[in-house]
Amino acid sequence: MKSIDLVYQTMLAELGQRAMDAAWTADFPSEGRFVKAAVKGNRYWYFDISDEAGGKKRRYVGPVDDSEISQRVETFKREKDDYRARRRMVLSLTREGGMIASDPMSGAIVEALAAGGLFRLRGVLIGTVAFQTYAGILGVRLPAAALLTGDADIAQDYAISCEVEDTLPPILELLQAVDETFRPVPHRSGAAASSAFQNAKGYRVEFLRSNRGSDDYIDQPARMPALGGASADPLRFLDFLIRDPTRTMLLHKGGIVVTVPDPSRYAVHKLIVASRRRNDGQSAVKRDKDIRQSSLLFEALDQTRRHADLALAYTEAWERGPAWQDGIRFGAAMLNEAEKERLRDSLRLGAQQIGETVTMPFS
């Protein structure tokens, strides 16, 4: 697995800062003001701006204890949008730096959702579109075949969706601005609100939320106040995946600032997800892709010496109980012998670094 030159890793960091500056300026014009507000015992930043009717519109920004957000609030100023320069940086990163650009449809959809406020409202990009960003995070080149996708998966915690007291524009309108053939997909339960949308070519956008209960709730989508009228399907193990996400760049046009799962969590989560898929049809194809992505991340984490990160994520999942342990075991059993040995060595090194005992998933 080839490393990405430090010059391009530095360029990616610079691109991220510039893109965040541009997005920040667009979301929060200078004529408004930032205010703190308490909601259910938690403190959040909001942005107030006058509307055309002489009233006031309030927009959610983020938690007060997020140091990056609070610092930007304190140093808030208008900055020139150097979009053309950012596009040149994206081209350099993809053509020369060994990173992979998002496919046009995925990029356009994420761009529309980001502009609508998805990541400001603490949505998390998951699935293969998120996996496309890990080359930049880890500084290694990932195989293009593992990055191909025909869908985009978005997650948000239900409690967060209720607490932010803000919302995206109507999801269907955002998607139809990208492709007018997008339509809601009727939910298998017969629920009125949709959690998925699909265009005429079969590209699917799906919204998910955590399910910490039993699988009895799997067919009960929940209306998400912050998701512009969309519902979200409950998914087991998702709370582990989207805990403590990271900001990075999706390489599309001038770069899009996105929030994705920590790569160590993604790798462990994919083992569990793979174990729950069937052995036939599309489920088998998706299972193989899950294992492939998990294995690639284990290799990248090993190569970049992030053994402690992996051990911490793995231990957290393992300690959640028998169902989690079974999922990890069954998923790990699908790795080939060389991949199993690499995972075993990485976990041993990580255990030494964090000073804990790690139970291996192998017999």
Tab-separated table of C-alpha atoms in Angstrom:
chain	number	residue	atom	x	y	z
A	1	MET	CA	0.000	0.000	0.000
A	2	LYS	CA	1.737	3.155	-1.230
A	3	SER	CA	1.968	6.191	1.022
A	4	ILE	CA	0.791	9.591	-0.186
A	5	ASP	CA	3.574	12.160	-0.337
A	6	LEU	CA	3.611	14.570	2.602
A	7	VAL	CA	3.317	17.504	0.177
A	8	TYR	CA	-0.123	16.313	-0.873
A	9	GLN	CA	-1.203	15.493	2.665
A	10	THR	CA	-0.306	19.075	3.603
A	11	MET	CA	-2.168	20.364	0.557
A	12	LEU	CA	-5.276	18.419	1.629
A	13	ALA	CA	-5.155	20.068	5.068
A	14	GLU	CA	-4.868	23.488	3.429
A	15	LEU	CA	-7.759	22.681	1.106
A	16	GLY	CA	-9.868	21.683	4.099
A	17	GLN	CA	-9.202	24.974	5.860
A	18	ARG	CA	-10.008	27.015	2.754
A	19	ALA	CA	-13.193	25.057	2.055
A	20	MET	CA	-14.325	25.460	5.654
A	21	ASP	CA	-13.656	29.200	5.454
A	22	ALA	CA	-15.764	29.426	2.296
A	23	ALA	CA	-18.605	27.341	3.740
A	24	TRP	CA	-18.508	29.283	7.004
A	25	THR	CA	-18.731	32.622	5.224
A	26	ALA	CA	-21.685	31.429	3.136
A	27	ASP	CA	-23.574	30.084	6.162
A	28	PHE	CA	-22.857	32.993	8.490
A	29	PRO	CA	-22.798	36.415	6.781
A	30	SER	CA	-21.253	39.336	8.625
A	31	GLU	CA	-24.558	41.107	9.269
A	32	GLY	CA	-25.623	38.372	11.682
A	33	ARG	CA	-24.395	37.504	15.159
A	34	PHE	CA	-23.540	34.415	17.191
A	35	VAL	CA	-25.422	33.689	20.422
A	36	LYS	CA	-25.259	30.956	23.047
A	37	ALA	CA	-28.405	29.124	24.111
A	38	ALA	CA	-29.163	26.312	26.556
A	39	VAL	CA	-31.289	23.379	25.325
A	40	LYS	CA	-32.162	20.555	27.712
A	41	GLY	CA	-29.170	21.295	29.908
A	42	ASN	CA	-26.680	21.541	27.029
A	43	ARG	CA	-25.172	24.757	25.634
A	44	TYR	CA	-25.053	25.435	21.901
A	45	TRP	CA	-23.951	28.148	19.523
A	46	TYR	CA	-26.659	29.640	17.265
A	47	PHE	CA	-26.480	32.304	14.570
A	48	ASP	CA	-29.146	35.018	14.430
A	49	ILE	CA	-29.866	37.052	11.304
A	50	SER	CA	-32.737	39.351	10.338
A	51	ASP	CA	-35.197	38.134	7.708
A	52	GLU	CA	-37.001	40.102	5.016
A	53	ALA	CA	-40.100	40.532	7.180
A	54	GLY	CA	-38.160	42.291	9.911
A	55	GLY	CA	-38.061	39.265	12.142
A	56	LYS	CA	-35.184	37.031	13.144
A	57	LYS	CA	-34.018	33.680	11.822
A	58	ARG	CA	-31.963	31.408	14.054
A	59	ARG	CA	-29.564	28.785	12.705
A	60	TYR	CA	-27.888	26.027	14.723
A	61	VAL	CA	-24.058	26.105	14.666
A	62	GLY	CA	-22.810	23.481	17.143
A	63	PRO	CA	-21.951	22.681	20.769
A	64	VAL	CA	-20.257	25.379	22.826
A	65	ASP	CA	-17.654	22.853	24.027
A	66	ASP	CA	-16.494	22.132	20.439
A	67	SER	CA	-13.199	24.037	20.571
A	68	GLU	CA	-12.881	24.340	16.792
A	69	ILE	CA	-16.327	25.879	16.395
A	70	SER	CA	-15.901	28.198	19.356
A	71	GLN	CA	-12.537	29.403	18.044
A	72	ARG	CA	-14.051	30.178	14.677
A	73	VAL	CA	-16.885	32.048	16.354
A	74	GLU	CA	-14.355	34.197	18.201
A	75	THR	CA	-12.306	34.935	15.087
A	76	PHE	CA	-15.270	35.224	12.724
A	77	LYS	CA	-14.711	37.403	9.673
A	78	ARG	CA	-15.542	37.378	6.039
A	79	GLU	CA	-12.945	35.728	3.865
A	80	LYS	CA	-12.617	35.680	0.118
A	81	ASP	CA	-13.897	32.535	-1.503
A	82	ASP	CA	-10.919	31.243	-3.505
A	83	TYR	CA	-12.989	28.599	-5.257
A	84	ARG	CA	-10.830	28.449	-8.390
A	85	ALA	CA	-7.682	27.896	-6.347
A	86	ARG	CA	-9.390	25.102	-4.434
A	87	ARG	CA	-10.432	23.408	-7.653
A	88	ARG	CA	-6.828	23.437	-8.807
A	89	MET	CA	-5.811	21.895	-5.493
A	90	VAL	CA	-8.396	19.116	-5.891
A	91	LEU	CA	-7.107	18.373	-9.397
A	92	SER	CA	-3.533	18.226	-8.114
A	93	LEU	CA	-4.477	15.913	-5.241
A	94	THR	CA	-6.310	13.491	-7.528
A	95	ARG	CA	-4.120	13.617	-10.650
A	96	GLU	CA	-0.730	13.756	-8.969
A	97	GLY	CA	-1.210	12.995	-5.281
A	98	GLY	CA	-2.804	9.568	-5.588
A	99	MET	CA	-6.097	10.460	-3.924
A	100	ILE	CA	-9.451	9.535	-5.440
A	101	ALA	CA	-12.080	12.039	-6.518
A	102	SER	CA	-15.664	11.267	-5.675
A	103	ASP	CA	-17.807	10.047	-8.551
A	104	PRO	CA	-19.848	12.949	-10.007
A	105	MET	CA	-23.252	11.854	-8.670
A	106	SER	CA	-22.055	11.172	-5.119
A	107	GLY	CA	-20.114	14.426	-5.115
A	108	ALA	CA	-23.061	16.460	-6.367
A	109	ILE	CA	-25.407	14.951	-3.779
A	110	VAL	CA	-23.023	15.499	-0.879
A	111	GLU	CA	-22.369	19.039	-2.097
A	112	ALA	CA	-26.108	19.810	-2.129
A	113	LEU	CA	-26.670	18.307	1.321
A	114	ALA	CA	-23.628	20.099	2.740
A	115	ALA	CA	-24.822	23.436	1.338
A	116	GLY	CA	-28.209	22.749	2.902
A	117	GLY	CA	-26.545	22.358	6.311
A	118	LEU	CA	-26.293	18.588	6.775
A	119	PHE	CA	-22.880	18.562	8.438
A	120	ARG	CA	-23.552	21.755	10.370
A	121	LEU	CA	-26.530	19.875	11.830
A	122	ARG	CA	-24.178	17.031	12.799
A	123	GLY	CA	-25.073	14.559	10.101
A	124	VAL	CA	-22.405	11.939	9.374
A	125	LEU	CA	-21.545	10.542	5.967
A	126	ILE	CA	-21.150	6.769	6.188
A	127	GLY	CA	-20.678	3.874	3.765
A	128	THR	CA	-18.476	3.844	0.685
A	129	VAL	CA	-18.697	7.603	0.074
A	130	ALA	CA	-17.131	8.073	3.515
A	131	PHE	CA	-14.561	5.368	2.731
A	132	GLN	CA	-13.460	7.491	-0.259
A	133	THR	CA	-12.099	10.097	2.180
A	134	TYR	CA	-9.839	7.742	4.158
A	135	ALA	CA	-6.907	7.945	1.754
A	136	GLY	CA	-6.489	11.571	2.768
A	137	ILE	CA	-7.011	10.897	6.469
A	138	LEU	CA	-4.552	7.994	6.613
A	139	GLY	CA	-2.080	9.164	3.965
A	140	VAL	CA	-2.183	5.984	1.872
A	141	ARG	CA	-3.471	5.123	-1.580
A	142	LEU	CA	-6.577	2.949	-1.511
A	143	PRO	CA	-7.608	0.753	-4.489
A	144	ALA	CA	-10.175	2.434	-6.722
A	145	ALA	CA	-12.247	-0.774	-6.938
A	146	ALA	CA	-13.070	-0.525	-3.212
A	147	LEU	CA	-14.340	3.044	-3.666
A	148	LEU	CA	-17.079	2.484	-6.246
A	149	THR	CA	-20.659	2.982	-5.106
A	150	GLY	CA	-24.198	3.548	-6.308
A	151	ASP	CA	-25.578	5.000	-3.107
A	152	ALA	CA	-24.977	7.521	-0.360
A	153	ASP	CA	-25.774	6.745	3.285
A	154	ILE	CA	-26.309	9.504	5.844
A	155	ALA	CA	-26.567	8.985	9.603
A	156	GLN	CA	-27.733	11.223	12.404
A	157	ASP	CA	-28.377	10.484	16.059
A	158	TYR	CA	-32.082	10.847	16.898
A	159	ALA	CA	-31.433	12.840	20.079
A	160	ILE	CA	-29.228	15.297	18.182
A	161	SER	CA	-31.863	15.689	15.476
A	162	CYS	CA	-34.385	16.657	18.144
A	163	GLU	CA	-32.081	18.976	20.088
A	164	VAL	CA	-30.565	21.203	17.403
A	165	GLU	CA	-33.863	23.066	16.778
A	166	ASP	CA	-32.995	23.671	13.134
A	167	THR	CA	-33.561	21.722	9.934
A	168	LEU	CA	-32.389	21.163	6.408
A	169	PRO	CA	-34.529	22.432	3.532
A	170	PRO	CA	-36.865	19.701	2.209
A	171	ILE	CA	-34.642	16.744	1.317
A	172	LEU	CA	-36.516	15.936	-1.874
A	173	GLU	CA	-35.997	19.501	-3.143
A	174	LEU	CA	-32.250	19.306	-2.449
A	175	LEU	CA	-31.952	16.000	-4.293
A	176	GLN	CA	-34.099	17.068	-7.229
A	177	ALA	CA	-31.892	20.119	-7.658
A	178	VAL	CA	-29.147	17.581	-8.472
A	179	ASP	CA	-31.328	15.211	-10.512
A	180	GLU	CA	-35.000	15.917	-11.070
A	181	THR	CA	-35.765	12.177	-11.322
A	182	PHE	CA	-35.198	11.595	-7.587
A	183	ARG	CA	-38.311	10.207	-5.912
A	184	PRO	CA	-39.088	8.933	-2.401
A	185	VAL	CA	-38.827	5.162	-2.025
A	186	PRO	CA	-41.931	3.723	-0.300
A	187	HIS	CA	-40.892	2.213	3.009
A	188	ARG	CA	-41.282	-1.545	3.368
A	189	SER	CA	-43.300	-0.985	6.562
A	190	GLY	CA	-45.858	1.184	4.790
A	191	ALA	CA	-44.824	4.254	6.802
A	192	ALA	CA	-45.851	7.552	5.227
A	193	ALA	CA	-42.458	9.286	5.416
A	194	SER	CA	-39.554	7.979	3.372
A	195	SER	CA	-36.059	7.232	4.634
A	196	ALA	CA	-34.656	6.630	1.129
A	197	PHE	CA	-34.737	8.399	-2.224
A	198	GLN	CA	-33.736	7.052	-5.626
A	199	ASN	CA	-33.252	8.474	-9.119
A	200	ALA	CA	-34.120	6.977	-12.495
A	201	LYS	CA	-30.666	5.402	-12.816
A	202	GLY	CA	-30.956	3.638	-9.470
A	203	TYR	CA	-28.705	5.883	-7.369
A	204	ARG	CA	-30.024	5.698	-3.805
A	205	VAL	CA	-29.716	8.131	-0.900
A	206	GLU	CA	-30.664	6.659	2.473
A	207	PHE	CA	-30.934	8.133	5.968
A	208	LEU	CA	-30.182	6.068	9.066
A	209	ARG	CA	-30.298	6.470	12.825
A	210	SER	CA	-28.988	4.462	15.739
A	211	ASN	CA	-30.974	1.542	17.141
A	212	ARG	CA	-29.775	0.638	20.607
A	213	GLY	CA	-32.707	-1.710	21.203
A	214	SER	CA	-33.679	-4.999	19.643
A	215	ASP	CA	-34.182	-5.839	15.976
A	216	ASP	CA	-37.940	-5.564	16.598
A	217	TYR	CA	-37.585	-1.856	15.751
A	218	ILE	CA	-35.873	-2.412	12.415
A	219	ASP	CA	-39.028	-1.654	10.393
A	220	GLN	CA	-40.017	1.431	12.364
A	221	PRO	CA	-38.507	4.525	10.707
A	222	ALA	CA	-38.447	7.668	12.828
A	223	ARG	CA	-39.181	11.195	11.668
A	224	MET	CA	-36.021	13.234	12.124
A	225	PRO	CA	-36.754	16.893	12.947
A	226	ALA	CA	-33.458	18.145	11.475
A	227	LEU	CA	-33.551	16.186	8.204
A	228	GLY	CA	-35.931	18.264	6.133
A	229	GLY	CA	-38.928	15.951	6.282
A	230	ALA	CA	-37.026	12.699	5.836
A	231	SER	CA	-37.326	9.756	8.178
A	232	ALA	CA	-34.402	7.541	9.175
A	233	ASP	CA	-34.233	3.772	9.466
A	234	PRO	CA	-32.902	2.368	12.752
A	235	LEU	CA	-29.664	0.402	12.391
A	236	ARG	CA	-27.989	-1.749	15.010
A	237	PHE	CA	-24.376	-0.902	15.911
A	238	LEU	CA	-24.624	2.531	14.232
A	239	ASP	CA	-24.121	4.464	17.482
A	240	PHE	CA	-20.635	2.929	17.733
A	241	LEU	CA	-19.794	3.911	14.157
A	242	ILE	CA	-20.773	7.584	14.381
A	243	ARG	CA	-19.413	8.294	17.847
A	244	ASP	CA	-16.608	10.915	17.799
A	245	PRO	CA	-16.605	11.441	14.006
A	246	THR	CA	-13.916	13.405	12.198
A	247	ARG	CA	-13.972	16.291	9.724
A	248	THR	CA	-12.240	15.794	6.391
A	249	MET	CA	-12.562	16.516	2.668
A	250	LEU	CA	-14.540	14.877	-0.110
A	251	LEU	CA	-12.612	15.619	-3.304
A	252	HIS	CA	-15.308	17.015	-5.573
A	253	LYS	CA	-15.059	20.324	-7.478
A	254	GLY	CA	-13.511	22.765	-4.986
A	255	GLY	CA	-13.629	20.282	-2.103
A	256	ILE	CA	-16.459	19.632	0.358
A	257	VAL	CA	-15.956	19.637	4.116
A	258	VAL	CA	-17.679	16.508	5.426
A	259	THR	CA	-17.972	14.581	8.663
A	260	VAL	CA	-17.183	10.858	8.537
A	261	PRO	CA	-16.630	8.049	11.062
A	262	ASP	CA	-13.210	7.483	12.563
A	263	PRO	CA	-11.472	4.951	10.264
A	264	SER	CA	-10.759	2.534	13.136
A	265	ARG	CA	-14.435	2.463	14.042
A	266	TYR	CA	-15.363	2.035	10.381
A	267	ALA	CA	-13.049	-0.977	10.044
A	268	VAL	CA	-14.436	-2.737	13.137
A	269	HIS	CA	-18.023	-1.843	12.244
A	270	LYS	CA	-17.648	-3.368	8.771
A	271	LEU	CA	-16.664	-6.719	10.321
A	272	ILE	CA	-19.881	-6.723	12.330
A	273	VAL	CA	-22.060	-5.601	9.412
A	274	ALA	CA	-20.566	-8.261	7.129
A	275	SER	CA	-21.430	-10.961	9.648
A	276	ARG	CA	-25.113	-10.044	9.463
A	277	ARG	CA	-25.483	-10.200	5.685
A	278	ARG	CA	-26.894	-13.211	3.857
A	279	ASN	CA	-24.809	-15.456	1.607
A	280	ASP	CA	-26.777	-14.886	-1.592
A	281	GLY	CA	-27.405	-12.247	-4.236
A	282	GLN	CA	-26.645	-8.610	-3.514
A	283	SER	CA	-26.178	-9.327	0.186
A	284	ALA	CA	-23.206	-11.544	-0.627
A	285	VAL	CA	-21.728	-8.854	-2.883
A	286	LYS	CA	-22.116	-6.247	-0.157
A	287	ARG	CA	-20.667	-8.631	2.428
A	288	ASP	CA	-17.558	-9.159	0.322
A	289	LYS	CA	-17.205	-5.397	-0.115
A	290	ASP	CA	-17.551	-4.885	3.650
A	291	ILE	CA	-14.743	-7.345	4.329
A	292	ARG	CA	-12.569	-5.829	1.595
A	293	GLN	CA	-12.930	-2.320	3.004
A	294	SER	CA	-12.337	-3.542	6.562
A	295	SER	CA	-9.194	-5.393	5.511
A	296	LEU	CA	-7.845	-2.395	3.592
A	297	LEU	CA	-8.316	-0.164	6.611
A	298	PHE	CA	-6.620	-2.677	8.928
A	299	GLU	CA	-3.669	-2.641	6.530
A	300	ALA	CA	-3.627	1.166	6.344
A	301	LEU	CA	-3.889	1.538	10.120
A	302	ASP	CA	-1.020	-0.916	10.546
A	303	GLN	CA	1.146	0.846	7.966
A	304	THR	CA	0.547	4.261	9.547
A	305	ARG	CA	1.181	2.874	13.063
A	306	ARG	CA	-2.290	3.635	14.370
A	307	HIS	CA	-2.380	0.454	16.409
A	308	ALA	CA	-3.580	2.201	19.566
A	309	ASP	CA	-6.523	3.776	17.709
A	310	LEU	CA	-7.564	0.381	16.386
A	311	ALA	CA	-7.167	-1.327	19.771
A	312	LEU	CA	-9.298	1.315	21.500
A	313	ALA	CA	-12.110	1.051	18.947
A	314	TYR	CA	-11.955	-2.741	18.906
A	315	THR	CA	-11.987	-3.002	22.714
A	316	GLU	CA	-14.968	-0.669	22.991
A	317	ALA	CA	-16.952	-2.788	20.540
A	318	TRP	CA	-15.870	-6.084	22.144
A	319	GLU	CA	-16.904	-4.931	25.614
A	320	ARG	CA	-20.429	-4.128	24.458
A	321	GLY	CA	-21.453	-7.734	24.880
A	322	PRO	CA	-21.986	-11.159	23.291
A	323	ALA	CA	-23.860	-9.967	20.174
A	324	TRP	CA	-21.011	-7.611	19.326
A	325	GLN	CA	-18.394	-10.277	20.011
A	326	ASP	CA	-20.179	-12.773	17.772
A	327	GLY	CA	-20.353	-10.208	14.976
A	328	ILE	CA	-16.641	-9.427	15.256
A	329	ARG	CA	-15.728	-13.139	15.323
A	330	PHE	CA	-17.871	-14.024	12.307
A	331	GLY	CA	-16.604	-11.040	10.351
A	332	ALA	CA	-12.969	-11.699	11.209
A	333	ALA	CA	-13.375	-15.330	10.133
A	334	MET	CA	-13.993	-14.071	6.576
A	335	LEU	CA	-10.523	-12.506	6.377
A	336	ASN	CA	-7.823	-14.526	4.644
A	337	GLU	CA	-4.899	-15.891	6.674
A	338	ALA	CA	-2.541	-12.992	5.897
A	339	GLU	CA	-5.253	-10.468	6.833
A	340	LYS	CA	-5.983	-12.300	10.071
A	341	GLU	CA	-2.301	-12.282	10.992
A	342	ARG	CA	-2.037	-8.558	10.277
A	343	LEU	CA	-5.088	-7.838	12.448
A	344	ARG	CA	-3.712	-10.035	15.238
A	345	ASP	CA	-0.339	-8.252	15.186
A	346	SER	CA	-1.966	-4.806	15.085
A	347	LEU	CA	-4.190	-5.594	18.051
A	348	ARG	CA	-1.221	-6.947	20.045
A	349	LEU	CA	0.793	-3.793	19.408
A	350	GLY	CA	-2.222	-1.614	20.167
A	351	ALA	CA	-2.901	-3.465	23.413
A	352	GLN	CA	0.662	-2.823	24.549
A	353	GLN	CA	0.354	0.871	23.710
A	354	ILE	CA	-2.922	1.399	25.573
A	355	GLY	CA	-1.955	-0.868	28.463
A	356	GLU	CA	-4.978	-3.167	28.174
A	357	THR	CA	-5.650	-6.817	27.427
A	358	VAL	CA	-7.324	-7.416	24.063
A	359	THR	CA	-9.272	-10.609	23.373
A	360	MET	CA	-8.539	-11.850	19.872
A	361	PRO	CA	-11.500	-12.696	17.608
A	362	PHE	CA	-9.891	-15.905	16.359
A	363	SER	CA	-10.057	-19.414	17.758
